[in-house]
């Protein structure tokens, strides 16, 4: 009896080769956009001390209270599979002295949260992150938002709504928090269980509730806009005028808070109505207190995280990349195979624009040609006994179903170059 297959872990998934190539193109687009704007890639580990998230994301967040994948280190210390990237990047920046002066970073990779799996909500998911450390002004907030919008444009994602808000500085947030707590305390009977828990620890998070029964109560809550100290109000209006100056539409939403504790002043989200309840594709904000909270000097900073699964679900299928794909059909015995392998090596060496897939495993010509068509190749190259004797290969345009044309082996690179020039498609970045 065959052994029982082992299944993947719930809430995680496999990226199959065709999906992986679409992801890779997205990664390349993001890399080009961010590196071009002066953001350097910071590759930080997936494994960190649990303490890092307790101190940054916050004790009273869903992430720390119920979503972290913890494991025990060799000395009994608690380690965590990172649930988000900002805390790790700040930890690493501090460790390497990259918090002094100004730094722009980006990173990409898997995050882990023990959530209830559903469409657009996984336990291992992936993010692009962009972070700017040491920058205080609204100019960088605007730049980060504009870069996210640019990435969406490049990926063909349309119809997103940008919402922004300010959570003010620590003093005004304290005043607002007290006011909010008093308001919800007065309506304690109408609070759901989650909100009751949040009431004392962090009443701002009640505004983040997804429970429709809470929406009326939340709509009547005090508005943070009335609590902003002059500097934060100015910061917000400068950000608004910067976004307006590049014609980037946005909506002020004074109920937007974000589920992590470290945010201050600017917060923002890009929202979609195409992914059901999972409506945020990119979210971020300013975290002026975080570097200090993690043991560094007071340092302003701001960043965002973009969910790659959600991004890819909204992205229009990218046009084929600017390369030419050829399938090498080999009909015959060992001599043909030798000649085929030699030809494959020669073309891979000489034609940088070429992707060449060599047929392996023999089989009839018709079967091989069928495989060639299915492979996505634009051209088939055919070598059989007849071609071998003639020192040539057959070249066939699979899209046009044209007749096979014999090309001498030494003329092949040139002939393929001409094919490539004819079929060259628009590259992904447009
Ligand atoms: P949500 O409100 O959807 O729970 P969040 O506020 O918890 O999101 P962030 O921590 O801000 O999410 O993460 C930034 C982005 O990462 C989100 O906007 C989303 O696109 C993506 N993301 C977050 N959690 C998940 C998940 N469990 N599965 C897939 N993508 C996720
Ligand atoms: Mg969440």
Short mmCIF file of C-alpha atoms and ligand atoms in Angstrom, two decimals:
data_model
loop_
_atom_site.label_atom_id
_atom_site.label_comp_id
_atom_site.label_asym_id
_atom_site.label_seq_id
_atom_site.Cartn_x
_atom_site.Cartn_y
_atom_site.Cartn_z
CA UNK A 1 0.00 0.00 0.00
CA UNK A 2 1.43 3.42 -0.90
CA UNK A 3 2.32 5.68 2.01
CA UNK A 4 -0.19 8.38 2.91
CA UNK A 5 0.85 11.69 1.33
CA UNK A 6 1.85 14.50 3.68
CA UNK A 7 -0.17 17.66 3.19
CA UNK A 8 0.88 21.27 3.52
CA UNK A 9 0.31 23.09 6.79
CA UNK A 10 -3.06 24.84 7.09
CA UNK A 11 -2.98 28.48 6.01
CA UNK A 12 0.24 28.22 4.00
CA UNK A 13 0.49 27.49 0.30
CA UNK A 14 2.81 26.56 -2.52
CA UNK A 15 3.80 28.95 -5.27
CA UNK A 16 3.84 26.84 -8.42
CA UNK A 17 6.37 27.62 -11.15
CA UNK A 18 3.99 29.65 -13.35
CA UNK A 19 2.90 31.72 -10.34
CA UNK A 20 6.47 32.08 -9.16
CA UNK A 21 7.51 33.68 -12.43
CA UNK A 22 4.72 36.28 -12.07
CA UNK A 23 5.87 36.95 -8.50
CA UNK A 24 9.44 37.30 -9.65
CA UNK A 25 8.44 39.93 -12.19
CA UNK A 26 6.59 41.80 -9.45
CA UNK A 27 9.65 41.58 -7.23
CA UNK A 28 11.79 42.94 -10.02
CA UNK A 29 9.40 45.85 -10.59
CA UNK A 30 9.36 46.68 -6.88
CA UNK A 31 13.11 46.36 -6.62
CA UNK A 32 13.64 48.67 -9.61
CA UNK A 33 11.20 51.26 -8.27
CA UNK A 34 12.54 51.33 -4.73
CA UNK A 35 16.26 50.99 -5.48
CA UNK A 36 15.87 53.68 -8.12
CA UNK A 37 14.47 55.98 -5.45
CA UNK A 38 17.43 55.34 -3.14
CA UNK A 39 16.05 52.54 -0.97
CA UNK A 40 18.58 49.80 -0.24
CA UNK A 41 17.60 46.21 0.37
CA UNK A 42 17.90 45.08 3.98
CA UNK A 43 17.68 41.29 4.30
CA UNK A 44 16.77 40.63 7.89
CA UNK A 45 16.08 37.26 9.50
CA UNK A 46 12.76 35.51 9.83
CA UNK A 47 13.62 34.46 13.39
CA UNK A 48 13.77 37.10 16.14
CA UNK A 49 13.39 37.27 19.90
CA UNK A 50 9.72 37.32 20.95
CA UNK A 51 10.61 40.29 23.15
CA UNK A 52 11.19 42.41 20.03
CA UNK A 53 7.52 42.21 19.06
CA UNK A 54 6.26 42.63 22.59
CA UNK A 55 8.18 45.87 22.82
CA UNK A 56 7.36 47.22 19.37
CA UNK A 57 4.10 45.86 17.99
CA UNK A 58 2.72 45.98 21.54
CA UNK A 59 1.39 43.66 24.27
CA UNK A 60 -2.23 44.47 23.56
CA UNK A 61 -2.32 43.81 19.85
CA UNK A 62 -3.86 40.76 18.17
CA UNK A 63 -0.44 39.94 16.77
CA UNK A 64 1.29 39.63 20.13
CA UNK A 65 -1.66 38.24 22.05
CA UNK A 66 -2.74 35.49 19.72
CA UNK A 67 -1.00 35.40 16.36
CA UNK A 68 2.71 34.84 16.98
CA UNK A 69 4.41 31.56 16.13
CA UNK A 70 6.73 31.10 19.05
CA UNK A 71 9.35 28.47 19.53
CA UNK A 72 11.90 27.78 22.19
CA UNK A 73 15.54 28.69 21.60
CA UNK A 74 18.38 26.44 22.77
CA UNK A 75 18.74 28.39 26.04
CA UNK A 76 15.03 28.34 26.74
CA UNK A 77 14.48 31.85 25.40
CA UNK A 78 11.35 32.53 23.37
CA UNK A 79 11.87 33.05 19.63
CA UNK A 80 9.27 34.17 17.11
CA UNK A 81 8.76 33.72 13.37
CA UNK A 82 8.43 37.36 12.34
CA UNK A 83 4.83 38.56 12.01
CA UNK A 84 5.90 41.82 10.34
CA UNK A 85 9.10 43.44 9.12
CA UNK A 86 9.41 46.90 10.65
CA UNK A 87 10.47 45.78 14.12
CA UNK A 88 13.20 43.52 12.70
CA UNK A 89 14.51 46.25 10.41
CA UNK A 90 14.70 48.75 13.27
CA UNK A 91 16.40 46.12 15.45
CA UNK A 92 18.94 45.44 12.70
CA UNK A 93 19.47 49.15 11.94
CA UNK A 94 20.28 49.73 15.61
CA UNK A 95 22.59 46.73 15.72
CA UNK A 96 24.59 47.98 12.72
CA UNK A 97 24.53 51.69 13.50
CA UNK A 98 22.28 52.32 10.51
CA UNK A 99 19.89 54.43 12.55
CA UNK A 100 22.29 57.40 12.63
CA UNK A 101 21.72 59.88 9.87
CA UNK A 102 19.15 59.03 7.26
CA UNK A 103 18.48 55.67 5.71
CA UNK A 104 15.95 54.29 3.30
CA UNK A 105 15.44 50.54 3.29
CA UNK A 106 13.23 48.00 1.61
CA UNK A 107 12.78 44.31 2.15
CA UNK A 108 10.64 41.43 0.93
CA UNK A 109 9.81 38.07 2.38
CA UNK A 110 7.52 35.81 4.36
CA UNK A 111 5.65 36.81 7.53
CA UNK A 112 3.85 34.47 9.90
CA UNK A 113 0.65 35.04 11.84
CA UNK A 114 -1.63 32.47 13.40
CA UNK A 115 -4.83 33.84 11.91
CA UNK A 116 -8.00 32.16 10.73
CA UNK A 117 -7.09 31.20 7.15
CA UNK A 118 -9.41 32.49 4.43
CA UNK A 119 -9.12 34.12 1.03
CA UNK A 120 -6.44 36.79 1.25
CA UNK A 121 -5.56 35.83 4.81
CA UNK A 122 -2.83 33.28 5.30
CA UNK A 123 -0.62 32.06 8.09
CA UNK A 124 2.50 32.38 5.99
CA UNK A 125 2.09 35.41 3.75
CA UNK A 126 4.53 37.75 2.06
CA UNK A 127 5.19 41.45 2.13
CA UNK A 128 7.16 44.15 0.43
CA UNK A 129 8.30 46.68 3.00
CA UNK A 130 9.71 50.14 2.59
CA UNK A 131 11.09 52.04 5.57
CA UNK A 132 12.73 55.45 5.97
CA UNK A 133 14.64 56.01 9.20
CA UNK A 134 15.83 59.43 10.37
CA UNK A 135 13.32 61.44 8.33
CA UNK A 136 10.88 63.67 10.18
CA UNK A 137 9.06 65.63 7.51
CA UNK A 138 5.85 65.00 5.63
CA UNK A 139 7.91 65.01 2.39
CA UNK A 140 9.07 61.42 2.99
CA UNK A 141 5.55 60.35 4.01
CA UNK A 142 4.38 61.66 0.63
CA UNK A 143 7.25 60.00 -1.20
CA UNK A 144 6.54 56.60 0.37
CA UNK A 145 2.86 56.87 -0.51
CA UNK A 146 3.71 57.96 -4.06
CA UNK A 147 6.09 55.00 -4.45
CA UNK A 148 3.41 52.54 -3.33
CA UNK A 149 0.99 54.13 -5.81
CA UNK A 150 3.64 53.85 -8.52
CA UNK A 151 4.12 50.14 -7.80
CA UNK A 152 0.35 49.61 -8.08
CA UNK A 153 0.33 51.44 -11.42
CA UNK A 154 3.20 49.34 -12.74
CA UNK A 155 1.44 46.18 -11.67
CA UNK A 156 -1.77 47.23 -13.40
CA UNK A 157 -3.70 47.43 -10.11
CA UNK A 158 -6.57 49.85 -10.44
CA UNK A 159 -9.37 51.25 -8.33
CA UNK A 160 -7.54 51.41 -5.00
CA UNK A 161 -8.62 54.03 -2.48
CA UNK A 162 -5.97 55.75 -0.38
CA UNK A 163 -7.03 56.70 3.13
CA UNK A 164 -4.90 58.82 5.42
CA UNK A 165 -5.11 60.01 8.99
CA UNK A 166 -2.96 61.38 11.77
CA UNK A 167 -2.64 59.77 15.18
CA UNK A 168 -0.83 62.85 16.50
CA UNK A 169 2.05 62.90 18.92
CA UNK A 170 2.13 61.12 22.32
CA UNK A 171 0.47 63.97 24.26
CA UNK A 172 -2.50 64.42 22.04
CA UNK A 173 -2.90 60.67 21.70
CA UNK A 174 -2.98 60.39 25.49
CA UNK A 175 -5.72 63.03 25.70
CA UNK A 176 -7.64 61.41 22.89
CA UNK A 177 -7.29 57.97 24.42
CA UNK A 178 -8.76 59.21 27.73
CA UNK A 179 -11.63 60.85 25.92
CA UNK A 180 -12.28 57.78 23.85
CA UNK A 181 -12.15 55.50 26.87
CA UNK A 182 -14.69 57.67 28.68
CA UNK A 183 -16.99 57.58 25.65
CA UNK A 184 -16.85 53.80 25.27
CA UNK A 185 -17.11 53.35 29.04
CA UNK A 186 -20.42 55.22 28.88
CA UNK A 187 -21.56 52.67 26.28
CA UNK A 188 -20.01 49.63 27.93
CA UNK A 189 -23.21 47.57 27.49
CA UNK A 190 -22.98 47.95 23.69
CA UNK A 191 -19.33 46.89 23.43
CA UNK A 192 -18.53 43.44 22.05
CA UNK A 193 -16.17 41.15 23.96
CA UNK A 194 -13.08 42.17 21.97
CA UNK A 195 -13.76 45.84 22.48
CA UNK A 196 -14.26 45.38 26.22
CA UNK A 197 -10.81 43.85 26.39
CA UNK A 198 -9.36 46.75 24.41
CA UNK A 199 -11.13 49.39 26.45
CA UNK A 200 -8.48 49.70 29.12
CA UNK A 201 -5.41 48.54 27.29
CA UNK A 202 -5.83 50.50 24.07
CA UNK A 203 -9.24 52.01 23.29
CA UNK A 204 -7.97 53.31 19.93
CA UNK A 205 -8.04 49.73 18.71
CA UNK A 206 -11.80 49.63 19.20
CA UNK A 207 -12.01 51.93 16.16
CA UNK A 208 -10.31 49.14 14.20
CA UNK A 209 -13.15 46.70 14.94
CA UNK A 210 -14.61 44.78 12.00
CA UNK A 211 -17.81 43.96 13.85
CA UNK A 212 -20.68 45.65 11.96
CA UNK A 213 -22.67 45.86 15.21
CA UNK A 214 -20.04 48.21 16.55
CA UNK A 215 -20.09 50.58 13.59
CA UNK A 216 -22.82 52.90 14.90
CA UNK A 217 -21.10 53.33 18.23
CA UNK A 218 -17.75 53.92 16.53
CA UNK A 219 -19.26 56.52 14.20
CA UNK A 220 -20.38 58.53 17.22
CA UNK A 221 -17.00 58.40 18.98
CA UNK A 222 -14.88 61.52 19.50
CA UNK A 223 -12.80 62.50 16.47
CA UNK A 224 -9.01 62.51 16.75
CA UNK A 225 -8.82 65.48 14.37
CA UNK A 226 -10.07 67.65 17.22
CA UNK A 227 -7.22 66.54 19.46
CA UNK A 228 -4.22 66.99 17.16
CA UNK A 229 -1.58 69.37 18.51
CA UNK A 230 -0.62 72.16 16.04
CA UNK A 231 2.57 70.39 14.83
CA UNK A 232 0.72 67.20 13.96
CA UNK A 233 -2.12 69.11 12.32
CA UNK A 234 0.45 71.00 10.23
CA UNK A 235 2.25 67.78 9.35
CA UNK A 236 -1.02 66.29 8.13
CA UNK A 237 -2.04 69.31 6.08
CA UNK A 238 1.44 69.50 4.51
CA UNK A 239 1.14 65.82 3.57
CA UNK A 240 -2.27 66.52 2.04
CA UNK A 241 -0.94 69.38 -0.04
CA UNK A 242 2.02 67.26 -1.18
CA UNK A 243 -0.30 64.46 -2.31
CA UNK A 244 -2.52 67.02 -4.03
CA UNK A 245 0.50 68.50 -5.83
CA UNK A 246 1.07 65.19 -7.62
CA UNK A 247 -2.63 64.63 -8.21
CA UNK A 248 -2.80 61.55 -5.99
CA UNK A 249 -6.39 61.20 -4.79
CA UNK A 250 -6.88 60.37 -1.10
CA UNK A 251 -9.58 60.37 1.53
CA UNK A 252 -9.21 61.58 5.11
CA UNK A 253 -10.54 58.96 7.49
CA UNK A 254 -10.26 60.03 11.10
CA UNK A 255 -11.26 56.51 12.24
CA UNK A 256 -8.21 54.94 10.62
CA UNK A 257 -5.91 53.80 13.43
CA UNK A 258 -3.93 50.65 12.41
CA UNK A 259 -3.59 47.58 14.56
CA UNK A 260 -0.02 48.04 15.77
CA UNK A 261 0.92 50.18 18.73
CA UNK A 262 3.98 51.89 17.35
CA UNK A 263 2.36 54.37 15.00
CA UNK A 264 2.32 58.15 15.52
CA UNK A 265 1.16 60.98 13.29
CA UNK A 266 0.69 59.81 9.69
CA UNK A 267 -1.10 56.52 9.05
CA UNK A 268 -2.43 55.36 5.70
CA UNK A 269 -3.91 52.41 3.85
CA UNK A 270 -4.56 51.51 0.25
CA UNK A 271 -7.92 49.75 0.12
CA UNK A 272 -9.68 47.60 -2.45
CA UNK A 273 -13.27 46.42 -2.71
CA UNK A 274 -12.24 43.38 -4.76
CA UNK A 275 -10.96 41.05 -2.05
CA UNK A 276 -13.99 40.71 0.21
CA UNK A 277 -13.31 41.42 3.86
CA UNK A 278 -9.55 41.55 3.26
CA UNK A 279 -9.57 45.10 1.95
CA UNK A 280 -6.10 46.47 2.78
CA UNK A 281 -3.38 45.92 0.19
CA UNK A 282 -0.79 48.26 1.63
CA UNK A 283 -0.66 49.90 5.01
CA UNK A 284 1.79 52.00 6.90
CA UNK A 285 2.60 55.09 8.82
CA UNK A 286 5.00 57.03 10.93
CA UNK A 287 6.60 55.43 13.98
CA UNK A 288 8.58 58.25 15.55
CA UNK A 289 8.83 56.53 18.94
CA UNK A 290 9.88 53.05 17.87
CA UNK A 291 13.66 53.44 17.56
CA UNK A 292 13.80 54.85 21.07
CA UNK A 293 11.43 52.17 22.36
CA UNK A 294 13.89 49.57 21.05
CA UNK A 295 16.85 51.15 22.82
CA UNK A 296 18.08 53.77 20.33
CA UNK A 297 18.05 57.56 20.43
CA UNK A 298 14.86 59.46 19.52
CA UNK A 299 14.65 58.99 15.74
CA UNK A 300 11.74 59.75 13.44
CA UNK A 301 10.80 57.05 10.94
CA UNK A 302 8.04 55.99 8.59
CA UNK A 303 7.25 53.00 6.39
CA UNK A 304 4.71 50.75 4.75
CA UNK A 305 4.05 47.08 4.15
CA UNK A 306 2.35 45.69 1.05
CA UNK A 307 0.74 42.24 1.06
CA UNK A 308 2.15 40.39 -1.96
CA UNK A 309 -0.63 37.75 -2.16
CA UNK A 310 -3.25 40.50 -2.23
CA UNK A 311 -1.18 42.53 -4.69
CA UNK A 312 -0.84 39.55 -7.03
CA UNK A 313 -4.54 38.80 -6.86
CA UNK A 314 -5.30 42.32 -8.08
CA UNK A 315 -2.47 42.61 -10.62
CA UNK A 316 -3.35 42.30 -14.29
CA UNK A 317 -1.44 39.47 -15.91
CA UNK A 318 1.81 41.07 -17.00
CA UNK A 319 2.64 41.00 -20.71
CA UNK A 320 5.21 38.36 -21.64
CA UNK A 321 8.74 39.45 -20.83
CA UNK A 322 11.05 40.68 -23.57
CA UNK A 323 12.70 37.34 -24.26
CA UNK A 324 12.33 34.76 -26.98
CA UNK A 325 11.43 31.22 -26.05
CA UNK A 326 12.48 28.26 -28.13
CA UNK A 327 11.66 24.56 -27.76
CA UNK A 328 14.25 22.16 -29.15
CA UNK A 329 12.66 19.07 -30.70
CA UNK A 330 15.01 16.07 -31.09
CA UNK A 331 13.87 13.16 -33.24
CA UNK A 332 16.35 10.29 -33.35
CA UNK A 333 18.93 8.29 -31.43
CA UNK A 334 22.11 9.12 -29.55
CA UNK A 335 23.74 10.99 -32.47
CA UNK A 336 20.78 13.36 -32.67
CA UNK A 337 20.82 13.80 -28.89
CA UNK A 338 24.53 14.64 -28.97
CA UNK A 339 24.03 17.15 -31.70
CA UNK A 340 20.97 18.57 -29.88
CA UNK A 341 22.80 19.01 -26.58
CA UNK A 342 25.71 20.66 -28.40
CA UNK A 343 23.30 23.00 -30.16
CA UNK A 344 21.52 23.86 -26.89
CA UNK A 345 24.85 24.72 -25.24
CA UNK A 346 25.96 26.81 -28.23
CA UNK A 347 22.72 28.81 -28.38
CA UNK A 348 22.63 29.35 -24.61
CA UNK A 349 26.21 30.67 -24.84
CA UNK A 350 25.69 32.90 -27.82
CA UNK A 351 22.11 34.18 -27.59
CA UNK A 352 21.58 36.09 -24.33
CA UNK A 353 17.98 36.93 -25.30
CA UNK A 354 17.02 33.27 -25.69
CA UNK A 355 15.22 30.92 -23.32
CA UNK A 356 15.77 27.44 -24.65
CA UNK A 357 13.94 24.35 -23.44
CA UNK A 358 15.38 21.10 -24.77
CA UNK A 359 13.08 18.13 -25.20
CA UNK A 360 14.22 15.15 -23.16
CA UNK A 361 12.86 11.64 -23.13
CA UNK A 362 12.49 11.03 -26.87
CA UNK A 363 9.13 10.26 -28.46
CA UNK A 364 7.38 10.82 -31.77
CA UNK A 365 7.69 14.10 -33.67
CA UNK A 366 3.98 14.92 -33.27
CA UNK A 367 4.14 14.41 -29.49
CA UNK A 368 7.22 16.59 -29.20
CA UNK A 369 5.64 19.33 -31.34
CA UNK A 370 2.56 19.26 -29.10
CA UNK A 371 4.78 19.74 -26.06
CA UNK A 372 6.57 22.56 -27.84
CA UNK A 373 3.27 24.42 -28.37
CA UNK A 374 2.16 23.86 -24.79
CA UNK A 375 5.48 25.06 -23.39
CA UNK A 376 4.68 28.67 -24.32
CA UNK A 377 7.59 28.78 -26.77
CA UNK A 378 7.33 31.07 -29.80
CA UNK A 379 9.59 28.89 -31.95
CA UNK A 380 10.43 25.23 -32.33
CA UNK A 381 13.89 24.15 -33.44
CA UNK A 382 13.85 20.68 -34.94
CA UNK A 383 16.79 18.31 -35.26
CA UNK A 384 16.31 14.84 -36.79
CA UNK A 385 18.42 12.46 -38.88
CA UNK A 386 17.75 14.48 -42.05
CA UNK A 387 18.71 17.83 -40.46
CA UNK A 388 21.73 16.21 -38.82
CA UNK A 389 22.99 14.99 -42.21
CA UNK A 390 22.45 18.44 -43.69
CA UNK A 391 24.22 20.24 -40.79
CA UNK A 392 21.07 22.28 -40.22
CA UNK A 393 18.09 22.64 -37.87
CA UNK A 394 14.44 23.23 -38.76
CA UNK A 395 13.01 26.51 -37.48
CA UNK A 396 9.25 26.81 -37.09
CA UNK A 397 7.17 29.74 -35.83
CA UNK A 398 4.66 28.10 -33.50
CA UNK A 399 2.37 31.12 -33.24
CA UNK A 400 1.96 31.54 -37.00
CA UNK A 401 1.96 27.81 -37.77
CA UNK A 402 4.34 28.59 -40.65
CA UNK A 403 6.26 25.92 -42.58
CA UNK A 404 9.51 24.63 -41.13
CA UNK A 405 12.53 26.36 -42.63
CA UNK A 406 15.97 24.72 -42.62
CA UNK A 407 18.75 26.92 -41.27
CA UNK A 408 22.44 25.90 -41.30
CA UNK A 409 23.69 25.48 -37.71
CA UNK A 410 26.26 28.25 -37.96
CA UNK A 411 23.58 30.69 -39.19
CA UNK A 412 21.19 29.88 -36.34
CA UNK A 413 22.20 32.59 -33.83
CA UNK A 414 21.70 35.23 -36.51
CA UNK A 415 18.36 33.75 -37.60
CA UNK A 416 17.11 33.59 -34.00
CA UNK A 417 18.23 37.17 -33.43
CA UNK A 418 16.02 38.20 -36.36
CA UNK A 419 13.11 36.18 -34.96
CA UNK A 420 13.59 37.85 -31.59
CA UNK A 421 13.60 41.32 -33.13
CA UNK A 422 10.31 40.49 -34.92
CA UNK A 423 8.54 39.16 -31.85
CA UNK A 424 10.11 41.30 -29.15
CA UNK A 425 7.37 42.34 -26.74
CA UNK A 426 7.08 45.34 -24.46
CA UNK A 427 9.15 44.77 -21.32
CA UNK A 428 7.33 44.56 -18.01
CA UNK A 429 8.24 48.03 -16.69
CA UNK A 430 6.74 49.64 -19.77
P1 LIG B 1 -5.63 43.28 8.01
O1 LIG B 1 -6.39 44.50 8.42
O2 LIG B 1 -6.03 42.79 6.64
O3 LIG B 1 -5.59 42.22 9.05
P2 LIG B 1 -3.19 44.24 9.02
O4 LIG B 1 -3.49 45.63 9.43
O5 LIG B 1 -3.13 43.18 10.05
O6 LIG B 1 -4.16 43.78 7.83
P3 LIG B 1 -0.48 44.88 8.37
O7 LIG B 1 0.16 44.33 9.57
O8 LIG B 1 -0.61 46.32 8.22
O9 LIG B 1 -1.88 44.18 8.14
O10 LIG B 1 0.23 44.27 7.07
C1 LIG B 1 0.34 44.99 5.85
C2 LIG B 1 -0.30 44.24 4.72
O11 LIG B 1 0.06 42.88 4.74
C3 LIG B 1 -1.81 44.22 4.76
O12 LIG B 1 -2.34 45.40 4.23
C4 LIG B 1 -2.13 43.01 3.92
O13 LIG B 1 -2.06 43.36 2.53
C5 LIG B 1 -1.00 42.08 4.24
N1 LIG B 1 -1.41 41.07 5.24
C6 LIG B 1 -1.50 41.22 6.57
N2 LIG B 1 -1.87 40.08 7.16
C7 LIG B 1 -2.02 39.17 6.17
C8 LIG B 1 -2.38 37.77 6.14
N3 LIG B 1 -2.65 37.09 7.24
N4 LIG B 1 -2.43 37.16 4.93
C9 LIG B 1 -2.15 37.83 3.79
N5 LIG B 1 -1.79 39.14 3.77
C10 LIG B 1 -1.73 39.80 4.94
MG1 LIG B 2 -4.43 41.74 10.73
#
